[in-house]
């Protein structure tokens, strides 16, 4: 069995971080070599390529053998959006209006399959369970959840559901919305991130990281950080516990990510070039700009 990082997630991170053009021809052997830097076997690398092709993130160009891949235009747009999300997350407090979207639903006891489908859909849309069948998320946009519930439940006999805009009378109290979230678990995840990469930051500051280590280290940091924008509800400060560790984790991530960008890019080119002569033309890296939006490093195409 493949040990270590998930090959598909890792390849998605690599492509999102270091490629920014649908015109680049990406040989499969180069992908195998890139993932080999992380201890991913050839069979697992090729399986990851196959899965990303099925998901439409990459496509095969032509009918040659061995196959040559390229990022799709949709993947480029998605990668740019996600990099913006990853690198800007936590940069500034959310604009808070006190508004929440609440979902209530009631299903017959026989409705286990639709119940599971509803809970999965709500979780994917950023909702958290406040009570058994009451789910909430910050904000005012109720359109996506209304459409999901309509698709899942409109044909379920005895099923009822409502989507509401609401405010809490005691927003910061023990019966307020923060009770829906495992903030202690989230804080522990941030603290674990800090503990895991603090030594790396010291090594970066001391100039001890060469290009070989930079690629693995920088990609690992981003692969670890990228989960937080999806699981952190980005609640306003008055709903968070004291000494919330997100800012410390973000500062650590950005320092490592910025410092190792050029080294990691150089190593990825070195690894890919024997199988991909044009690697230096296409491989780049994203960085956080002053306004917290990610941009590719300047390169001549």
mmCIF file of C-alpha atoms in Angstrom:
data_model
loop_
_atom_site.group_PDB
_atom_site.id
_atom_site.type_symbol
_atom_site.label_atom_id
_atom_site.label_comp_id
_atom_site.label_asym_id
_atom_site.label_seq_id
_atom_site.Cartn_x
_atom_site.Cartn_y
_atom_site.Cartn_z
ATOM 1 C CA UNK A 1 0.000 0.000 0.000
ATOM 2 C CA UNK A 2 1.104 3.575 -0.704
ATOM 3 C CA UNK A 3 2.396 5.249 2.451
ATOM 4 C CA UNK A 4 2.702 8.981 3.046
ATOM 5 C CA UNK A 5 0.681 11.735 1.365
ATOM 6 C CA UNK A 6 -2.371 11.056 -0.788
ATOM 7 C CA UNK A 7 -0.991 11.000 -4.370
ATOM 8 C CA UNK A 8 -4.074 12.582 -5.937
ATOM 9 C CA UNK A 9 -4.194 15.446 -3.422
ATOM 10 C CA UNK A 10 -0.453 15.934 -3.709
ATOM 11 C CA UNK A 11 -0.555 16.073 -7.499
ATOM 12 C CA UNK A 12 -3.410 18.585 -7.331
ATOM 13 C CA UNK A 13 -1.293 20.735 -5.006
ATOM 14 C CA UNK A 14 1.748 20.507 -7.290
ATOM 15 C CA UNK A 15 -0.199 21.395 -10.424
ATOM 16 C CA UNK A 16 -1.991 24.232 -8.665
ATOM 17 C CA UNK A 17 1.202 25.665 -7.187
ATOM 18 C CA UNK A 18 3.651 25.327 -10.057
ATOM 19 C CA UNK A 19 1.758 25.351 -13.370
ATOM 20 C CA UNK A 20 -0.392 28.174 -14.705
ATOM 21 C CA UNK A 21 -0.990 27.496 -18.397
ATOM 22 C CA UNK A 22 -3.217 25.153 -20.364
ATOM 23 C CA UNK A 23 -0.702 25.354 -23.244
ATOM 24 C CA UNK A 24 2.000 23.396 -21.451
ATOM 25 C CA UNK A 25 2.481 19.795 -22.612
ATOM 26 C CA UNK A 26 3.101 17.696 -19.512
ATOM 27 C CA UNK A 27 4.606 14.239 -20.193
ATOM 28 C CA UNK A 28 3.451 11.472 -17.897
ATOM 29 C CA UNK A 29 7.064 10.534 -17.138
ATOM 30 C CA UNK A 30 7.646 14.043 -15.784
ATOM 31 C CA UNK A 31 4.669 13.688 -13.461
ATOM 32 C CA UNK A 32 6.006 10.354 -12.221
ATOM 33 C CA UNK A 33 9.378 11.981 -11.527
ATOM 34 C CA UNK A 34 7.774 14.935 -9.708
ATOM 35 C CA UNK A 35 5.749 12.700 -7.418
ATOM 36 C CA UNK A 36 8.769 10.471 -6.917
ATOM 37 C CA UNK A 37 10.351 13.345 -4.965
ATOM 38 C CA UNK A 38 7.668 12.722 -2.323
ATOM 39 C CA UNK A 39 8.088 8.955 -2.163
ATOM 40 C CA UNK A 40 5.120 8.251 -4.432
ATOM 41 C CA UNK A 41 5.514 5.070 -6.470
ATOM 42 C CA UNK A 42 5.159 5.057 -10.263
ATOM 43 C CA UNK A 43 1.948 3.034 -10.143
ATOM 44 C CA UNK A 44 0.396 5.422 -7.622
ATOM 45 C CA UNK A 45 1.513 8.434 -9.683
ATOM 46 C CA UNK A 46 -0.107 7.043 -12.815
ATOM 47 C CA UNK A 47 -3.266 6.212 -10.877
ATOM 48 C CA UNK A 48 -3.379 9.828 -9.651
ATOM 49 C CA UNK A 49 -3.040 11.037 -13.264
ATOM 50 C CA UNK A 50 -5.914 8.795 -14.281
ATOM 51 C CA UNK A 51 -8.144 10.075 -11.498
ATOM 52 C CA UNK A 52 -7.446 13.736 -12.252
ATOM 53 C CA UNK A 53 -8.223 13.042 -15.912
ATOM 54 C CA UNK A 54 -11.575 11.539 -14.954
ATOM 55 C CA UNK A 55 -12.278 14.615 -12.814
ATOM 56 C CA UNK A 56 -11.566 16.889 -15.793
ATOM 57 C CA UNK A 57 -8.635 18.717 -14.161
ATOM 58 C CA UNK A 58 -6.197 17.447 -16.781
ATOM 59 C CA UNK A 59 -6.682 16.045 -20.266
ATOM 60 C CA UNK A 60 -4.643 13.965 -22.694
ATOM 61 C CA UNK A 61 -3.305 15.892 -25.680
ATOM 62 C CA UNK A 62 -3.199 13.854 -28.869
ATOM 63 C CA UNK A 63 -2.972 10.077 -29.139
ATOM 64 C CA UNK A 64 0.765 9.583 -28.719
ATOM 65 C CA UNK A 65 2.442 7.108 -26.421
ATOM 66 C CA UNK A 66 3.500 7.655 -23.755
ATOM 67 C CA UNK A 67 0.641 10.095 -23.127
ATOM 68 C CA UNK A 68 1.105 13.850 -22.808
ATOM 69 C CA UNK A 69 -1.245 15.782 -20.538
ATOM 70 C CA UNK A 70 -2.263 19.393 -20.159
ATOM 71 C CA UNK A 71 -4.247 21.346 -17.615
ATOM 72 C CA UNK A 72 -7.749 22.224 -18.767
ATOM 73 C CA UNK A 73 -8.904 25.829 -18.890
ATOM 74 C CA UNK A 74 -11.396 25.013 -16.141
ATOM 75 C CA UNK A 75 -8.587 23.639 -13.991
ATOM 76 C CA UNK A 76 -6.489 26.775 -14.481
ATOM 77 C CA UNK A 77 -9.391 28.962 -13.354
ATOM 78 C CA UNK A 78 -10.063 26.700 -10.399
ATOM 79 C CA UNK A 79 -6.399 26.572 -9.372
ATOM 80 C CA UNK A 80 -6.090 30.353 -9.456
ATOM 81 C CA UNK A 81 -9.251 30.756 -7.408
ATOM 82 C CA UNK A 82 -8.151 28.162 -4.893
ATOM 83 C CA UNK A 83 -4.657 29.626 -4.561
ATOM 84 C CA UNK A 84 -6.233 33.006 -3.858
ATOM 85 C CA UNK A 85 -8.398 31.325 -1.240
ATOM 86 C CA UNK A 86 -5.524 29.449 0.379
ATOM 87 C CA UNK A 87 -3.102 32.369 0.524
ATOM 88 C CA UNK A 88 -5.604 35.062 1.511
ATOM 89 C CA UNK A 89 -7.532 33.045 4.085
ATOM 90 C CA UNK A 90 -7.299 34.664 7.504
ATOM 91 C CA UNK A 91 -5.684 37.826 6.135
ATOM 92 C CA UNK A 92 -8.360 40.094 7.560
ATOM 93 C CA UNK A 93 -11.417 39.692 9.800
ATOM 94 C CA UNK A 94 -14.653 38.857 7.990
ATOM 95 C CA UNK A 95 -17.121 41.661 7.446
ATOM 96 C CA UNK A 96 -19.705 40.735 10.033
ATOM 97 C CA UNK A 97 -23.417 41.601 9.876
ATOM 98 C CA UNK A 98 -24.767 39.089 12.390
ATOM 99 C CA UNK A 99 -26.681 37.242 9.656
ATOM 100 C CA UNK A 100 -26.938 33.474 9.432
ATOM 101 C CA UNK A 101 -28.612 31.015 7.092
ATOM 102 C CA UNK A 102 -30.445 28.254 8.976
ATOM 103 C CA UNK A 103 -31.792 24.982 7.599
ATOM 104 C CA UNK A 104 -34.403 22.844 9.365
ATOM 105 C CA UNK A 105 -35.620 19.529 8.015
ATOM 106 C CA UNK A 106 -37.812 16.629 9.103
ATOM 107 C CA UNK A 107 -37.752 13.186 7.513
ATOM 108 C CA UNK A 108 -39.594 9.933 8.265
ATOM 109 C CA UNK A 109 -37.605 7.287 10.105
ATOM 110 C CA UNK A 110 -37.420 5.269 6.893
ATOM 111 C CA UNK A 111 -35.603 8.110 5.150
ATOM 112 C CA UNK A 112 -32.031 7.211 6.091
ATOM 113 C CA UNK A 113 -30.637 7.562 2.562
ATOM 114 C CA UNK A 114 -32.012 11.090 1.973
ATOM 115 C CA UNK A 115 -31.012 12.048 5.535
ATOM 116 C CA UNK A 116 -27.435 11.052 4.804
ATOM 117 C CA UNK A 117 -27.549 12.895 1.476
ATOM 118 C CA UNK A 118 -28.844 16.064 3.154
ATOM 119 C CA UNK A 119 -26.162 16.008 5.835
ATOM 120 C CA UNK A 120 -23.425 15.420 3.266
ATOM 121 C CA UNK A 121 -24.706 18.304 1.110
ATOM 122 C CA UNK A 122 -24.982 20.659 4.085
ATOM 123 C CA UNK A 123 -21.458 19.846 5.211
ATOM 124 C CA UNK A 124 -20.062 20.456 1.731
ATOM 125 C CA UNK A 125 -21.779 23.866 1.688
ATOM 126 C CA UNK A 126 -20.176 24.930 4.971
ATOM 127 C CA UNK A 127 -23.128 24.300 7.285
ATOM 128 C CA UNK A 128 -22.655 23.005 10.827
ATOM 129 C CA UNK A 129 -25.197 21.132 12.940
ATOM 130 C CA UNK A 130 -26.504 23.276 15.788
ATOM 131 C CA UNK A 131 -29.166 20.725 16.811
ATOM 132 C CA UNK A 132 -30.192 17.361 15.376
ATOM 133 C CA UNK A 133 -31.978 18.753 12.329
ATOM 134 C CA UNK A 134 -30.991 22.424 12.550
ATOM 135 C CA UNK A 135 -27.924 23.461 10.572
ATOM 136 C CA UNK A 136 -26.392 26.925 10.255
ATOM 137 C CA UNK A 137 -23.734 28.839 8.403
ATOM 138 C CA UNK A 138 -22.680 32.507 8.571
ATOM 139 C CA UNK A 139 -23.826 34.864 5.830
ATOM 140 C CA UNK A 140 -26.946 35.494 3.771
ATOM 141 C CA UNK A 141 -26.579 33.412 0.589
ATOM 142 C CA UNK A 142 -29.329 30.782 0.753
ATOM 143 C CA UNK A 143 -29.518 29.998 -2.965
ATOM 144 C CA UNK A 144 -27.117 27.017 -3.157
ATOM 145 C CA UNK A 145 -28.572 25.210 -0.149
ATOM 146 C CA UNK A 146 -32.148 25.771 -1.323
ATOM 147 C CA UNK A 147 -31.286 24.188 -4.657
ATOM 148 C CA UNK A 148 -29.549 21.226 -3.021
ATOM 149 C CA UNK A 149 -32.427 20.510 -0.658
ATOM 150 C CA UNK A 150 -34.951 20.806 -3.461
ATOM 151 C CA UNK A 151 -33.002 18.299 -5.549
ATOM 152 C CA UNK A 152 -32.673 15.829 -2.664
ATOM 153 C CA UNK A 153 -35.970 16.104 -0.791
ATOM 154 C CA UNK A 154 -38.716 17.261 -3.111
ATOM 155 C CA UNK A 155 -39.577 13.675 -4.026
ATOM 156 C CA UNK A 156 -39.300 12.242 -0.489
ATOM 157 C CA UNK A 157 -42.720 11.399 0.943
ATOM 158 C CA UNK A 158 -43.214 12.933 4.376
ATOM 159 C CA UNK A 159 -40.104 15.078 4.067
ATOM 160 C CA UNK A 160 -40.230 18.728 5.088
ATOM 161 C CA UNK A 161 -37.577 21.414 5.048
ATOM 162 C CA UNK A 162 -37.141 25.155 5.422
ATOM 163 C CA UNK A 163 -34.335 27.611 4.731
ATOM 164 C CA UNK A 164 -34.348 30.768 6.845
ATOM 165 C CA UNK A 165 -32.377 33.949 7.412
ATOM 166 C CA UNK A 166 -31.830 34.437 11.120
ATOM 167 C CA UNK A 167 -29.995 36.270 13.877
ATOM 168 C CA UNK A 168 -29.208 35.029 17.371
ATOM 169 C CA UNK A 169 -30.565 36.881 20.403
ATOM 170 C CA UNK A 170 -27.507 35.721 22.413
ATOM 171 C CA UNK A 171 -24.947 35.364 19.682
ATOM 172 C CA UNK A 172 -21.916 35.122 21.952
ATOM 173 C CA UNK A 173 -23.572 33.107 24.723
ATOM 174 C CA UNK A 174 -23.571 29.355 25.393
ATOM 175 C CA UNK A 175 -26.739 28.954 23.316
ATOM 176 C CA UNK A 176 -25.301 30.879 20.402
ATOM 177 C CA UNK A 177 -24.006 29.650 17.038
ATOM 178 C CA UNK A 178 -20.458 28.851 18.195
ATOM 179 C CA UNK A 179 -21.903 25.734 19.874
ATOM 180 C CA UNK A 180 -22.357 24.219 16.404
ATOM 181 C CA UNK A 181 -18.607 24.148 15.775
ATOM 182 C CA UNK A 182 -15.785 22.071 17.183
ATOM 183 C CA UNK A 183 -13.637 25.120 17.819
ATOM 184 C CA UNK A 184 -11.471 23.237 20.320
ATOM 185 C CA UNK A 185 -10.669 20.630 17.680
ATOM 186 C CA UNK A 186 -9.955 23.316 15.094
ATOM 187 C CA UNK A 187 -7.661 25.173 17.487
ATOM 188 C CA UNK A 188 -5.829 21.902 18.156
ATOM 189 C CA UNK A 189 -5.370 21.400 14.407
ATOM 190 C CA UNK A 190 -3.833 24.872 14.089
ATOM 191 C CA UNK A 191 -1.547 24.195 17.056
ATOM 192 C CA UNK A 192 -0.500 20.894 15.503
ATOM 193 C CA UNK A 193 0.308 22.713 12.257
ATOM 194 C CA UNK A 194 2.439 25.224 14.168
ATOM 195 C CA UNK A 195 4.262 22.498 16.068
ATOM 196 C CA UNK A 196 4.884 20.497 12.909
ATOM 197 C CA UNK A 197 6.441 23.347 10.904
ATOM 198 C CA UNK A 198 8.056 25.617 13.497
ATOM 199 C CA UNK A 199 11.368 23.786 13.152
ATOM 200 C CA UNK A 200 11.226 24.232 9.399
ATOM 201 C CA UNK A 201 10.773 27.976 9.828
ATOM 202 C CA UNK A 202 13.903 28.105 11.985
ATOM 203 C CA UNK A 203 15.819 26.205 9.310
ATOM 204 C CA UNK A 204 14.499 28.586 6.633
ATOM 205 C CA UNK A 205 15.618 31.623 8.640
ATOM 206 C CA UNK A 206 19.048 30.071 9.113
ATOM 207 C CA UNK A 207 19.442 29.386 5.384
ATOM 208 C CA UNK A 208 19.639 25.640 5.928
ATOM 209 C CA UNK A 209 17.124 24.549 3.267
ATOM 210 C CA UNK A 210 18.480 23.615 -0.154
ATOM 211 C CA UNK A 211 16.401 23.250 -3.325
ATOM 212 C CA UNK A 212 15.859 19.513 -2.882
ATOM 213 C CA UNK A 213 14.395 19.937 0.567
ATOM 214 C CA UNK A 214 12.607 23.159 -0.386
ATOM 215 C CA UNK A 215 10.280 21.487 -2.893
ATOM 216 C CA UNK A 216 9.091 18.803 -0.501
ATOM 217 C CA UNK A 217 8.887 21.167 2.476
ATOM 218 C CA UNK A 218 7.023 23.992 0.728
ATOM 219 C CA UNK A 219 4.556 21.638 -0.945
ATOM 220 C CA UNK A 220 3.973 19.822 2.328
ATOM 221 C CA UNK A 221 3.207 23.090 4.087
ATOM 222 C CA UNK A 222 0.656 24.075 1.455
ATOM 223 C CA UNK A 223 -0.862 20.584 1.349
ATOM 224 C CA UNK A 224 -1.346 20.814 5.131
ATOM 225 C CA UNK A 225 -2.619 24.412 5.114
ATOM 226 C CA UNK A 226 -5.121 23.963 2.286
ATOM 227 C CA UNK A 227 -7.579 22.081 4.500
ATOM 228 C CA UNK A 228 -8.140 25.044 6.832
ATOM 229 C CA UNK A 229 -10.153 27.308 4.492
ATOM 230 C CA UNK A 230 -12.532 24.390 3.981
ATOM 231 C CA UNK A 231 -13.032 23.505 7.659
ATOM 232 C CA UNK A 232 -12.638 26.870 9.422
ATOM 233 C CA UNK A 233 -15.987 28.763 9.347
ATOM 234 C CA UNK A 234 -14.108 32.087 9.678
ATOM 235 C CA UNK A 235 -16.252 33.267 12.574
ATOM 236 C CA UNK A 236 -15.929 36.822 13.899
ATOM 237 C CA UNK A 237 -13.518 37.387 16.755
ATOM 238 C CA UNK A 238 -16.209 37.751 19.442
ATOM 239 C CA UNK A 239 -17.328 34.144 18.799
ATOM 240 C CA UNK A 240 -13.836 32.649 18.992
ATOM 241 C CA UNK A 241 -11.986 31.394 22.079
ATOM 242 C CA UNK A 242 -9.240 33.562 23.520
ATOM 243 C CA UNK A 243 -5.760 33.273 21.948
ATOM 244 C CA UNK A 244 -7.119 31.858 18.688
ATOM 245 C CA UNK A 245 -4.055 30.340 16.923
ATOM 246 C CA UNK A 246 -5.001 30.874 13.274
ATOM 247 C CA UNK A 247 -2.946 34.046 12.770
ATOM 248 C CA UNK A 248 0.186 32.406 14.149
ATOM 249 C CA UNK A 249 -0.351 29.428 11.839
ATOM 250 C CA UNK A 250 -0.955 31.684 8.851
ATOM 251 C CA UNK A 251 2.146 33.772 9.516
ATOM 252 C CA UNK A 252 4.241 30.604 9.719
ATOM 253 C CA UNK A 253 2.782 29.230 6.473
ATOM 254 C CA UNK A 254 3.335 32.468 4.551
ATOM 255 C CA UNK A 255 6.920 32.891 5.736
ATOM 256 C CA UNK A 256 7.895 29.393 4.618
ATOM 257 C CA UNK A 257 5.843 29.544 1.433
ATOM 258 C CA UNK A 258 7.371 32.872 0.354
ATOM 259 C CA UNK A 259 10.950 32.075 1.309
ATOM 260 C CA UNK A 260 11.100 28.708 -0.459
ATOM 261 C CA UNK A 261 9.216 29.547 -3.670
ATOM 262 C CA UNK A 262 12.145 30.095 -6.008
ATOM 263 C CA UNK A 263 14.115 27.142 -4.609
ATOM 264 C CA UNK A 264 11.150 24.791 -4.928
ATOM 265 C CA UNK A 265 10.539 25.919 -8.503
ATOM 266 C CA UNK A 266 14.184 25.322 -9.391
ATOM 267 C CA UNK A 267 14.094 21.806 -7.947
ATOM 268 C CA UNK A 268 10.874 20.918 -9.761
ATOM 269 C CA UNK A 269 12.428 22.027 -13.056
ATOM 270 C CA UNK A 270 15.540 19.967 -12.318
ATOM 271 C CA UNK A 271 13.455 16.866 -11.600
ATOM 272 C CA UNK A 272 11.136 17.241 -14.599
ATOM 273 C CA UNK A 273 13.607 18.430 -17.252
ATOM 274 C CA UNK A 274 15.047 14.987 -18.214
ATOM 275 C CA UNK A 275 11.522 13.949 -19.270
ATOM 276 C CA UNK A 276 10.203 17.391 -20.194
ATOM 277 C CA UNK A 277 12.715 19.612 -22.043
ATOM 278 C CA UNK A 278 10.358 22.616 -21.863
ATOM 279 C CA UNK A 279 9.931 22.389 -18.095
ATOM 280 C CA UNK A 280 11.763 25.651 -17.378
ATOM 281 C CA UNK A 281 9.449 27.482 -19.756
ATOM 282 C CA UNK A 282 6.270 26.471 -17.971
ATOM 283 C CA UNK A 283 6.999 25.762 -14.330
ATOM 284 C CA UNK A 284 6.404 28.750 -12.054
ATOM 285 C CA UNK A 285 5.265 29.249 -8.481
ATOM 286 C CA UNK A 286 2.550 31.225 -6.765
ATOM 287 C CA UNK A 287 3.246 33.777 -4.091
ATOM 288 C CA UNK A 288 1.128 36.012 -1.874
ATOM 289 C CA UNK A 289 1.074 39.613 -3.076
ATOM 290 C CA UNK A 290 0.749 42.658 -0.853
ATOM 291 C CA UNK A 291 -3.042 42.597 -1.124
ATOM 292 C CA UNK A 292 -3.061 38.923 -0.057
ATOM 293 C CA UNK A 293 -4.064 37.644 -3.488
ATOM 294 C CA UNK A 294 -1.892 34.933 -4.998
ATOM 295 C CA UNK A 295 -0.072 35.678 -8.238
ATOM 296 C CA UNK A 296 2.374 33.632 -10.310
ATOM 297 C CA UNK A 297 5.988 34.648 -10.025
ATOM 298 C CA UNK A 298 7.080 36.763 -12.996
ATOM 299 C CA UNK A 299 8.405 34.645 -15.861
ATOM 300 C CA UNK A 300 9.056 35.090 -19.560
ATOM 301 C CA UNK A 301 7.027 32.628 -21.576
#
